[in-house]
PDB file of C-alpha atoms and ligand atoms in Angstrom:
ATOM      1  CA  MET A  19      28.205 -10.629 -19.083  1.00 54.00           C
ATOM      2  CA  HIS A  20      25.268 -12.576 -17.638  1.00 59.00           C
ATOM      3  CA  HIS A  21      25.953 -15.582 -15.429  1.00 80.00           C
ATOM      4  CA  ASP A  22      23.546 -18.193 -14.109  1.00 89.00           C
ATOM      5  CA  PRO A  23      23.280 -18.290 -10.318  1.00 94.00           C
ATOM      6  CA  LEU A  24      25.778 -20.530  -8.563  1.00 97.00           C
ATOM      7  CA  ARG A  25      24.179 -23.879  -7.704  1.00 98.00           C
ATOM      8  CA  ALA A  26      24.944 -24.625  -4.050  1.00 98.00           C
ATOM      9  CA  LEU A  27      24.356 -28.013  -2.413  1.00 98.00           C
ATOM     10  CA  ILE A  28      24.312 -28.075   1.398  1.00 98.00           C
ATOM     11  CA  THR A  29      24.310 -31.269   3.452  1.00 98.00           C
ATOM     12  CA  LEU A  30      23.270 -30.917   7.096  1.00 98.00           C
ATOM     13  CA  GLY A  31      22.289 -32.794  10.219  1.00 97.00           C
ATOM     14  CA  PRO A  32      23.402 -36.131  11.666  1.00 98.00           C
ATOM     15  CA  THR A  33      23.242 -39.599  10.170  1.00 98.00           C
ATOM     16  CA  HIS A  34      21.456 -42.398  12.042  1.00 98.00           C
ATOM     17  CA  GLU A  35      22.915 -45.872  11.656  1.00 97.00           C
ATOM     18  CA  PRO A  36      20.365 -48.567  12.569  1.00 95.00           C
ATOM     19  CA  ILE A  37      20.944 -51.120  15.326  1.00 94.00           C
ATOM     20  CA  ASP A  38      17.530 -52.720  14.863  1.00 91.00           C
ATOM     21  CA  ALA A  39      14.102 -51.625  13.641  1.00 90.00           C
ATOM     22  CA  VAL A  40      13.744 -48.986  16.389  1.00 92.00           C
ATOM     23  CA  ARG A  41      17.275 -48.048  17.548  1.00 93.00           C
ATOM     24  CA  PHE A  42      20.222 -46.284  16.002  1.00 96.00           C
ATOM     25  CA  ILE A  43      23.677 -44.872  16.582  1.00 96.00           C
ATOM     26  CA  GLY A  44      23.698 -41.140  15.958  1.00 95.00           C
ATOM     27  CA  ASN A  45      25.179 -37.873  17.126  1.00 94.00           C
ATOM     28  CA  ARG A  46      23.926 -34.564  18.509  1.00 92.00           C
ATOM     29  CA  SER A  47      24.105 -32.491  15.335  1.00 93.00           C
ATOM     30  CA  SER A  48      21.081 -30.154  15.235  1.00 94.00           C
ATOM     31  CA  GLY A  49      21.386 -29.138  11.572  1.00 96.00           C
ATOM     32  CA  ARG A  50      21.086 -25.450  12.547  1.00 95.00           C
ATOM     33  CA  MET A  51      24.430 -24.377  11.125  1.00 95.00           C
ATOM     34  CA  GLY A  52      23.578 -25.959   7.774  1.00 97.00           C
ATOM     35  CA  VAL A  53      20.193 -24.211   7.641  1.00 98.00           C
ATOM     36  CA  GLU A  54      21.851 -20.853   8.322  1.00 98.00           C
ATOM     37  CA  ILE A  55      24.453 -21.482   5.611  1.00 98.00           C
ATOM     38  CA  ALA A  56      21.747 -22.449   3.108  1.00 98.00           C
ATOM     39  CA  ARG A  57      19.829 -19.252   3.972  1.00 98.00           C
ATOM     40  CA  ALA A  58      22.943 -17.105   3.675  1.00 98.00           C
ATOM     41  CA  LEU A  59      23.849 -18.584   0.287  1.00 98.00           C
ATOM     42  CA  GLN A  60      20.293 -18.121  -0.925  1.00 98.00           C
ATOM     43  CA  ALA A  61      20.325 -14.492   0.215  1.00 98.00           C
ATOM     44  CA  ALA A  62      23.599 -14.056  -1.676  1.00 97.00           C
ATOM     45  CA  GLY A  63      21.861 -15.144  -4.888  1.00 97.00           C
ATOM     46  CA  CYS A  64      22.717 -18.858  -5.063  1.00 98.00           C
ATOM     47  CA  ASP A  65      20.333 -21.501  -6.327  1.00 98.00           C
ATOM     48  CA  VAL A  66      20.205 -23.647  -3.161  1.00 98.00           C
ATOM     49  CA  ARG A  67      19.513 -27.360  -2.694  1.00 98.00           C
ATOM     50  CA  VAL A  68      19.637 -29.186   0.614  1.00 98.00           C
ATOM     51  CA  LEU A  69      20.255 -32.769   1.701  1.00 98.00           C
ATOM     52  CA  ALA A  70      19.058 -33.042   5.316  1.00 98.00           C
ATOM     53  CA  GLY A  71      19.539 -35.826   7.841  1.00 98.00           C
ATOM     54  CA  PRO A  72      17.171 -36.778  10.663  1.00 98.00           C
ATOM     55  CA  CYS A  73      16.784 -33.425  12.445  1.00 98.00           C
ATOM     56  CA  SER A  74      14.241 -30.598  12.486  1.00 97.00           C
ATOM     57  CA  PRO A  75      15.993 -27.261  12.875  1.00 97.00           C
ATOM     58  CA  ASP A  76      13.911 -24.080  12.604  1.00 97.00           C
ATOM     59  CA  GLY A  77      13.819 -22.798   9.058  1.00 97.00           C
ATOM     60  CA  LEU A  78      14.448 -26.120   7.322  1.00 98.00           C
ATOM     61  CA  ASP A  79      10.899 -26.189   5.944  1.00 96.00           C
ATOM     62  CA  SER A  80      11.268 -22.784   4.325  1.00 96.00           C
ATOM     63  CA  LEU A  81      14.333 -23.810   2.288  1.00 97.00           C
ATOM     64  CA  PRO A  82      13.841 -24.852  -1.328  1.00 93.00           C
ATOM     65  CA  SER A  83      14.485 -28.381  -2.576  1.00 95.00           C
ATOM     66  CA  VAL A  84      15.125 -30.365   0.616  1.00 98.00           C
ATOM     67  CA  GLN A  85      15.799 -34.092   0.214  1.00 98.00           C
ATOM     68  CA  ARG A  86      16.063 -36.360   3.257  1.00 98.00           C
ATOM     69  CA  PHE A  87      18.604 -39.023   4.195  1.00 98.00           C
ATOM     70  CA  ARG A  88      18.885 -41.166   7.288  1.00 98.00           C
ATOM     71  CA  THR A  89      22.090 -43.179   7.005  1.00 98.00           C
ATOM     72  CA  ALA A  90      25.526 -42.239   5.683  1.00 98.00           C
ATOM     73  CA  GLU A  91      24.923 -44.607   2.796  1.00 98.00           C
ATOM     74  CA  GLU A  92      21.724 -42.790   1.821  1.00 98.00           C
ATOM     75  CA  LEU A  93      23.601 -39.478   2.008  1.00 98.00           C
ATOM     76  CA  ARG A  94      26.334 -40.858  -0.230  1.00 98.00           C
ATOM     77  CA  ASP A  95      23.764 -42.040  -2.810  1.00 98.00           C
ATOM     78  CA  LEU A  96      21.895 -38.703  -2.821  1.00 98.00           C
ATOM     79  CA  LEU A  97      25.183 -36.832  -3.224  1.00 98.00           C
ATOM     80  CA  ALA A  98      26.258 -39.021  -6.108  1.00 98.00           C
ATOM     81  CA  ARG A  99      23.016 -38.050  -7.872  1.00 98.00           C
ATOM     82  CA  SER A 100      22.862 -34.333  -6.970  1.00 98.00           C
ATOM     83  CA  TRP A 101      26.474 -33.159  -6.971  1.00 98.00           C
ATOM     84  CA  PRO A 102      27.185 -33.429 -10.734  1.00 98.00           C
ATOM     85  CA  ALA A 103      24.576 -30.692 -11.429  1.00 97.00           C
ATOM     86  CA  CYS A 104      25.914 -28.318  -8.722  1.00 98.00           C
ATOM     87  CA  ASP A 105      28.876 -25.939  -8.392  1.00 98.00           C
ATOM     88  CA  LEU A 106      29.453 -25.521  -4.666  1.00 98.00           C
ATOM     89  CA  LEU A 107      29.202 -28.224  -1.980  1.00 98.00           C
ATOM     90  CA  VAL A 108      28.985 -27.306   1.699  1.00 98.00           C
ATOM     91  CA  MET A 109      29.396 -30.575   3.577  1.00 98.00           C
ATOM     92  CA  ALA A 110      28.024 -29.631   7.009  1.00 98.00           C
ATOM     93  CA  ALA A 111      26.465 -33.061   7.687  1.00 98.00           C
ATOM     94  CA  ALA A 112      27.829 -34.777  10.802  1.00 96.00           C
ATOM     95  CA  VAL A 113      28.395 -38.254   9.388  1.00 98.00           C
ATOM     96  CA  ALA A 114      28.615 -41.115  11.906  1.00 97.00           C
ATOM     97  CA  ASP A 115      32.120 -42.557  12.230  1.00 96.00           C
ATOM     98  CA  TRP A 116      30.920 -46.061  13.094  1.00 97.00           C
ATOM     99  CA  ARG A 117      27.898 -48.183  12.258  1.00 97.00           C
ATOM    100  CA  PRO A 118      26.665 -51.601  13.376  1.00 96.00           C
ATOM    101  CA  THR A 119      28.014 -54.356  11.142  1.00 95.00           C
ATOM    102  CA  ASN A 120      24.793 -56.327  11.337  1.00 86.00           C
ATOM    103  CA  ARG A 121      21.348 -54.958  11.773  1.00 79.00           C
ATOM    104  CA  PHE A 122      18.997 -57.049  13.943  1.00 78.00           C
ATOM    105  CA  GLU A 123      15.750 -57.941  12.229  1.00 80.00           C
ATOM    106  CA  GLY A 124      12.752 -56.452  14.053  1.00 82.00           C
ATOM    107  CA  LYS A 125      13.135 -55.129  17.585  1.00 83.00           C
ATOM    108  CA  HIS A 126      15.654 -56.466  20.069  1.00 83.00           C
ATOM    109  CA  ARG A 127      13.701 -57.008  23.344  1.00 84.00           C
ATOM    110  CA  ARG A 128      14.789 -56.166  26.863  1.00 84.00           C
ATOM    111  CA  GLY A 129      14.203 -59.759  27.974  1.00 83.00           C
ATOM    112  CA  ASP A 130      16.612 -61.015  25.307  1.00 81.00           C
ATOM    113  CA  THR A 131      20.265 -61.532  26.081  1.00 85.00           C
ATOM    114  CA  ALA A 132      22.014 -58.149  26.060  1.00 86.00           C
ATOM    115  CA  PRO A 133      23.362 -57.769  22.543  1.00 84.00           C
ATOM    116  CA  THR A 134      26.945 -57.118  21.618  1.00 89.00           C
ATOM    117  CA  ILE A 135      26.958 -54.552  18.864  1.00 92.00           C
ATOM    118  CA  ALA A 136      29.862 -54.978  16.493  1.00 95.00           C
ATOM    119  CA  LEU A 137      30.828 -51.783  14.677  1.00 97.00           C
ATOM    120  CA  GLU A 138      32.541 -51.025  11.395  1.00 97.00           C
ATOM    121  CA  ALA A 139      33.904 -47.741  10.043  1.00 97.00           C
ATOM    122  CA  VAL A 140      31.586 -45.692   7.866  1.00 97.00           C
ATOM    123  CA  PRO A 141      33.350 -45.104   4.531  1.00 97.00           C
ATOM    124  CA  GLU A 142      34.588 -41.591   3.775  1.00 97.00           C
ATOM    125  CA  ILE A 143      32.062 -39.651   1.680  1.00 98.00           C
ATOM    126  CA  LEU A 144      33.544 -36.216   0.878  1.00 98.00           C
ATOM    127  CA  GLY A 145      37.072 -37.488   0.243  1.00 97.00           C
ATOM    128  CA  THR A 146      35.852 -40.081  -2.272  1.00 97.00           C
ATOM    129  CA  LEU A 147      33.171 -38.008  -4.022  1.00 97.00           C
ATOM    130  CA  ALA A 148      33.929 -37.571  -7.728  1.00 96.00           C
ATOM    131  CA  SER A 149      34.259 -33.864  -8.631  1.00 96.00           C
ATOM    132  CA  ARG A 150      35.232 -31.746 -11.613  1.00 96.00           C
ATOM    133  CA  ALA A 151      37.857 -29.001 -11.768  1.00 95.00           C
ATOM    134  CA  ASP A 152      35.088 -26.384 -11.986  1.00 96.00           C
ATOM    135  CA  GLN A 153      33.419 -27.477  -8.722  1.00 98.00           C
ATOM    136  CA  PHE A 154      34.223 -26.122  -5.237  1.00 98.00           C
ATOM    137  CA  ARG A 155      33.980 -28.130  -2.011  1.00 98.00           C
ATOM    138  CA  VAL A 156      33.755 -26.847   1.546  1.00 98.00           C
ATOM    139  CA  GLY A 157      34.362 -29.431   4.273  1.00 98.00           C
ATOM    140  CA  PHE A 158      33.874 -29.226   8.029  1.00 97.00           C
ATOM    141  CA  ALA A 159      36.053 -30.363  10.903  1.00 95.00           C
ATOM    142  CA  LEU A 160      34.853 -30.776  14.443  1.00 91.00           C
ATOM    143  CA  GLU A 161      37.907 -30.820  16.689  1.00 92.00           C
ATOM    144  CA  PRO A 162      39.124 -30.375  20.242  1.00 91.00           C
ATOM    145  CA  ALA A 163      40.070 -26.677  20.503  1.00 87.00           C
ATOM    146  CA  GLU A 164      43.775 -27.335  21.113  1.00 90.00           C
ATOM    147  CA  GLU A 165      44.200 -29.311  17.848  1.00 92.00           C
ATOM    148  CA  LEU A 166      41.816 -27.258  15.763  1.00 91.00           C
ATOM    149  CA  LEU A 167      44.179 -25.857  13.132  1.00 92.00           C
ATOM    150  CA  ALA A 168      46.517 -28.808  12.762  1.00 92.00           C
ATOM    151  CA  SER A 169      43.637 -31.282  12.382  1.00 94.00           C
ATOM    152  CA  ALA A 170      41.760 -29.025   9.990  1.00 95.00           C
ATOM    153  CA  LYS A 171      44.824 -28.797   7.742  1.00 94.00           C
ATOM    154  CA  ALA A 172      45.172 -32.573   7.711  1.00 94.00           C
ATOM    155  CA  LYS A 173      41.472 -32.951   6.859  1.00 95.00           C
ATOM    156  CA  LEU A 174      41.729 -30.411   4.045  1.00 95.00           C
ATOM    157  CA  THR A 175      44.055 -32.804   2.222  1.00 93.00           C
ATOM    158  CA  ARG A 176      42.376 -36.038   3.268  1.00 94.00           C
ATOM    159  CA  LYS A 177      38.919 -34.795   2.241  1.00 94.00           C
ATOM    160  CA  ARG A 178      40.190 -33.151  -0.977  1.00 94.00           C
ATOM    161  CA  ALA A 179      38.332 -30.002   0.078  1.00 97.00           C
ATOM    162  CA  ASP A 180      39.005 -26.474  -1.178  1.00 98.00           C
ATOM    163  CA  CYS A 181      38.637 -25.091   2.323  1.00 98.00           C
ATOM    164  CA  ILE A 182      37.599 -26.381   5.742  1.00 98.00           C
ATOM    165  CA  VAL A 183      35.346 -24.821   8.359  1.00 97.00           C
ATOM    166  CA  ALA A 184      36.991 -25.820  11.631  1.00 95.00           C
ATOM    167  CA  ASN A 185      34.855 -25.746  14.761  1.00 92.00           C
ATOM    168  CA  PRO A 186      35.705 -26.634  18.353  1.00 89.00           C
ATOM    169  CA  LEU A 187      33.776 -29.659  19.691  1.00 87.00           C
ATOM    170  CA  GLU A 188      31.589 -27.370  21.821  1.00 79.00           C
ATOM    171  CA  THR A 189      29.896 -26.117  18.627  1.00 75.00           C
ATOM    172  CA  MET A 190      27.792 -29.222  18.294  1.00 73.00           C
ATOM    173  CA  ASP A 191      24.270 -28.597  19.542  1.00 74.00           C
ATOM    174  CA  SER A 192      25.084 -25.100  20.829  1.00 82.00           C
ATOM    175  CA  GLU A 193      23.628 -21.689  19.881  1.00 87.00           C
ATOM    176  CA  SER A 194      26.866 -19.978  18.934  1.00 90.00           C
ATOM    177  CA  VAL A 195      30.168 -20.839  17.289  1.00 92.00           C
ATOM    178  CA  GLN A 196      33.821 -19.862  17.392  1.00 92.00           C
ATOM    179  CA  GLY A 197      34.935 -21.389  14.112  1.00 92.00           C
ATOM    180  CA  CYS A 198      37.452 -20.484  11.465  1.00 94.00           C
ATOM    181  CA  LEU A 199      37.958 -21.108   7.768  1.00 97.00           C
ATOM    182  CA  VAL A 200      41.204 -22.864   6.817  1.00 96.00           C
ATOM    183  CA  TRP A 201      42.677 -22.525   3.301  1.00 97.00           C
ATOM    184  CA  PRO A 202      45.173 -24.755   1.445  1.00 95.00           C
ATOM    185  CA  ASP A 203      48.015 -22.224   1.873  1.00 94.00           C
ATOM    186  CA  GLY A 204      47.598 -22.705   5.619  1.00 91.00           C
ATOM    187  CA  HIS A 205      46.059 -19.366   6.528  1.00 93.00           C
ATOM    188  CA  ALA A 206      42.871 -19.199   8.557  1.00 94.00           C
ATOM    189  CA  ASP A 207      40.124 -16.552   8.612  1.00 95.00           C
ATOM    190  CA  GLN A 208      37.747 -15.856  11.482  1.00 94.00           C
ATOM    191  CA  PRO A 209      34.740 -13.565  11.867  1.00 94.00           C
ATOM    192  CA  ASP A 210      34.992 -10.689  14.345  1.00 87.00           C
ATOM    193  CA  GLY A 211      38.593 -11.472  15.283  1.00 86.00           C
ATOM    194  CA  GLY A 212      37.689 -14.901  16.655  1.00 86.00           C
ATOM    195  CA  ALA A 213      34.742 -13.869  18.829  1.00 88.00           C
ATOM    196  CA  LEU A 214      31.922 -16.242  19.762  1.00 91.00           C
ATOM    197  CA  VAL A 215      29.137 -15.433  17.268  1.00 95.00           C
ATOM    198  CA  SER A 216      25.629 -16.706  16.517  1.00 95.00           C
ATOM    199  CA  LYS A 217      25.308 -19.436  13.891  1.00 95.00           C
ATOM    200  CA  ARG A 218      23.450 -16.959  11.690  1.00 96.00           C
ATOM    201  CA  ALA A 219      26.246 -14.396  11.894  1.00 96.00           C
ATOM    202  CA  PHE A 220      28.855 -17.085  11.241  1.00 96.00           C
ATOM    203  CA  ALA A 221      26.928 -18.381   8.214  1.00 97.00           C
ATOM    204  CA  ASN A 222      26.612 -14.895   6.699  1.00 98.00           C
ATOM    205  CA  TRP A 223      30.332 -14.338   7.202  1.00 97.00           C
ATOM    206  CA  LEU A 224      31.139 -17.759   5.716  1.00 98.00           C
ATOM    207  CA  ALA A 225      29.033 -17.179   2.592  1.00 98.00           C
ATOM    208  CA  ASN A 226      30.932 -13.938   1.933  1.00 97.00           C
ATOM    209  CA  ALA A 227      34.278 -15.592   2.627  1.00 97.00           C
ATOM    210  CA  VAL A 228      33.695 -18.543   0.297  1.00 98.00           C
ATOM    211  CA  LEU A 229      31.666 -17.157  -2.603  1.00 98.00           C
ATOM    212  CA  PRO A 230      34.429 -15.175  -4.394  1.00 97.00           C
ATOM    213  CA  ALA A 231      36.687 -18.251  -4.628  1.00 96.00           C
ATOM    214  CA  ALA A 232      33.807 -20.605  -5.462  1.00 97.00           C
ATOM    215  CA  THR A 233      32.455 -18.259  -8.131  1.00 96.00           C
ATOM    216  CA  ALA A 234      35.874 -17.811  -9.770  1.00 96.00           C
ATOM    217  CA  ARG A 235      36.308 -21.588  -9.879  1.00 94.00           C
ATOM    218  CA  CYS A 236      32.901 -22.310 -11.363  1.00 91.00           C
ATOM    219  CA  ARG A 237      33.186 -19.602 -14.016  1.00 85.00           C
ATOM    220  CA  GLN A 238      35.983 -21.670 -15.575  1.00 77.00           C
ATOM    221  CA  ARG A 239      33.387 -23.783 -17.325  1.00 63.00           C
TER     222      ARG A 239
HETATM  223  N1  LIG B 325      32.678 -36.713   6.376  1.00 51.73           N
HETATM  224  C1  LIG B 325      32.466 -37.505   5.251  1.00 51.73           C
HETATM  225  N2  LIG B 325      32.396 -38.864   5.386  1.00 51.73           N
HETATM  226  C2  LIG B 325      32.564 -39.446   6.583  1.00 51.73           C
HETATM  227  C3  LIG B 325      32.803 -38.657   7.738  1.00 51.73           C
HETATM  228  C4  LIG B 325      32.853 -37.277   7.594  1.00 51.73           C
HETATM  229  O1  LIG B 325      32.326 -36.980   4.158  1.00 51.73           O
HETATM  230  N3  LIG B 325      32.476 -40.773   6.670  1.00 51.73           N
HETATM  231  C5  LIG B 325      32.768 -35.244   6.202  1.00 51.73           C
HETATM  232  C6  LIG B 325      31.878 -34.402   7.093  1.00 51.73           C
HETATM  233  O2  LIG B 325      30.647 -34.111   6.468  1.00 51.73           O
HETATM  234  C7  LIG B 325      32.704 -33.147   7.284  1.00 51.73           C
HETATM  235  C8  LIG B 325      34.133 -33.656   7.234  1.00 51.73           C
HETATM  236  O3  LIG B 325      34.073 -34.886   6.539  1.00 51.73           O
HETATM  237  O4  LIG B 325      32.532 -32.225   6.216  1.00 51.73           O
HETATM  238  C9  LIG B 325      34.803 -33.844   8.574  1.00 51.73           C
HETATM  239  O5  LIG B 325      34.041 -34.598   9.454  1.00 51.73           O
HETATM  240  P1  LIG B 325      34.620 -35.018  10.885  1.00 51.73           P
HETATM  241  O6  LIG B 325      33.609 -35.846  11.581  1.00 51.73           O
HETATM  242  O7  LIG B 325      35.183 -33.808  11.569  1.00 51.73           O
HETATM  243  O8  LIG B 325      35.898 -35.890  10.456  1.00 51.73           O
HETATM  244  P2  LIG B 325      36.177 -37.437  10.373  1.00 51.73           P
HETATM  245  O9  LIG B 325      36.528 -37.771   8.958  1.00 51.73           O
HETATM  246  O10 LIG B 325      35.083 -38.199  11.005  1.00 51.73           O
HETATM  247  O11 LIG B 325      37.547 -37.572  11.173  1.00 51.73           O
HETATM  248  P3  LIG B 325      37.830 -37.768  12.762  1.00 51.73           P
HETATM  249  O12 LIG B 325      36.804 -38.727  13.288  1.00 51.73           O
HETATM  250  O13 LIG B 325      39.218 -38.277  12.787  1.00 51.73           O
HETATM  251  O14 LIG B 325      37.738 -36.406  13.378  1.00 51.73           O
END
């Protein structure tokens, strides 16, 4: 029987939440892991689309169909438009937790009184994204190593994800990772028995680990 390729949507990179016309609150996500996952899924035969935040990892330009977001709100809007036509979501974007409540008009100057920046929580994106029963969602969790598994399990439920890639905090902005993949029944898989591996090797392993379950789910339609 012939099947269309799985349509995979990968979000990657940080979000930048504006303070004024020239400043923002952001995080150190490089977007590299997301690029490697997109490449791995493409190599595995998926039809790949990417939503990328403000970052410029190597290889981003050679991926097909890259749309850009800056803020969490822009990411949420792009997802709302793109996700209905896709099968697999890999939510690798490092969404800001907090954003300024009010954005200053123009540029706040050094001679001005030092501003107090009031913050508000950024609304949850993955956990509130409308999905169908034939779609498969992979979330991420960036955690202190000692709480990795427990926090990832809690996020699996809170984010309504089908599995969670749990990474220790040190992963952000580094060359290699020591992550694992946590499933709803509580078991966790790791590449190379939990060794520190390159982001490329991790992404290849992840694509193989996720695709059988994602494909089975999407073939329900
Ligand atoms: N995420 C999201 N919407 C947010 C924040 C995060 O969809 N507002 C997604 C991320 O893309 C990632 C997953 O949720 O796939 C986990 O992100 P993480 O920053 O680890 O979790 P938080 O929800 O921010 O929780 P905490 O700050 O308690 O660790």
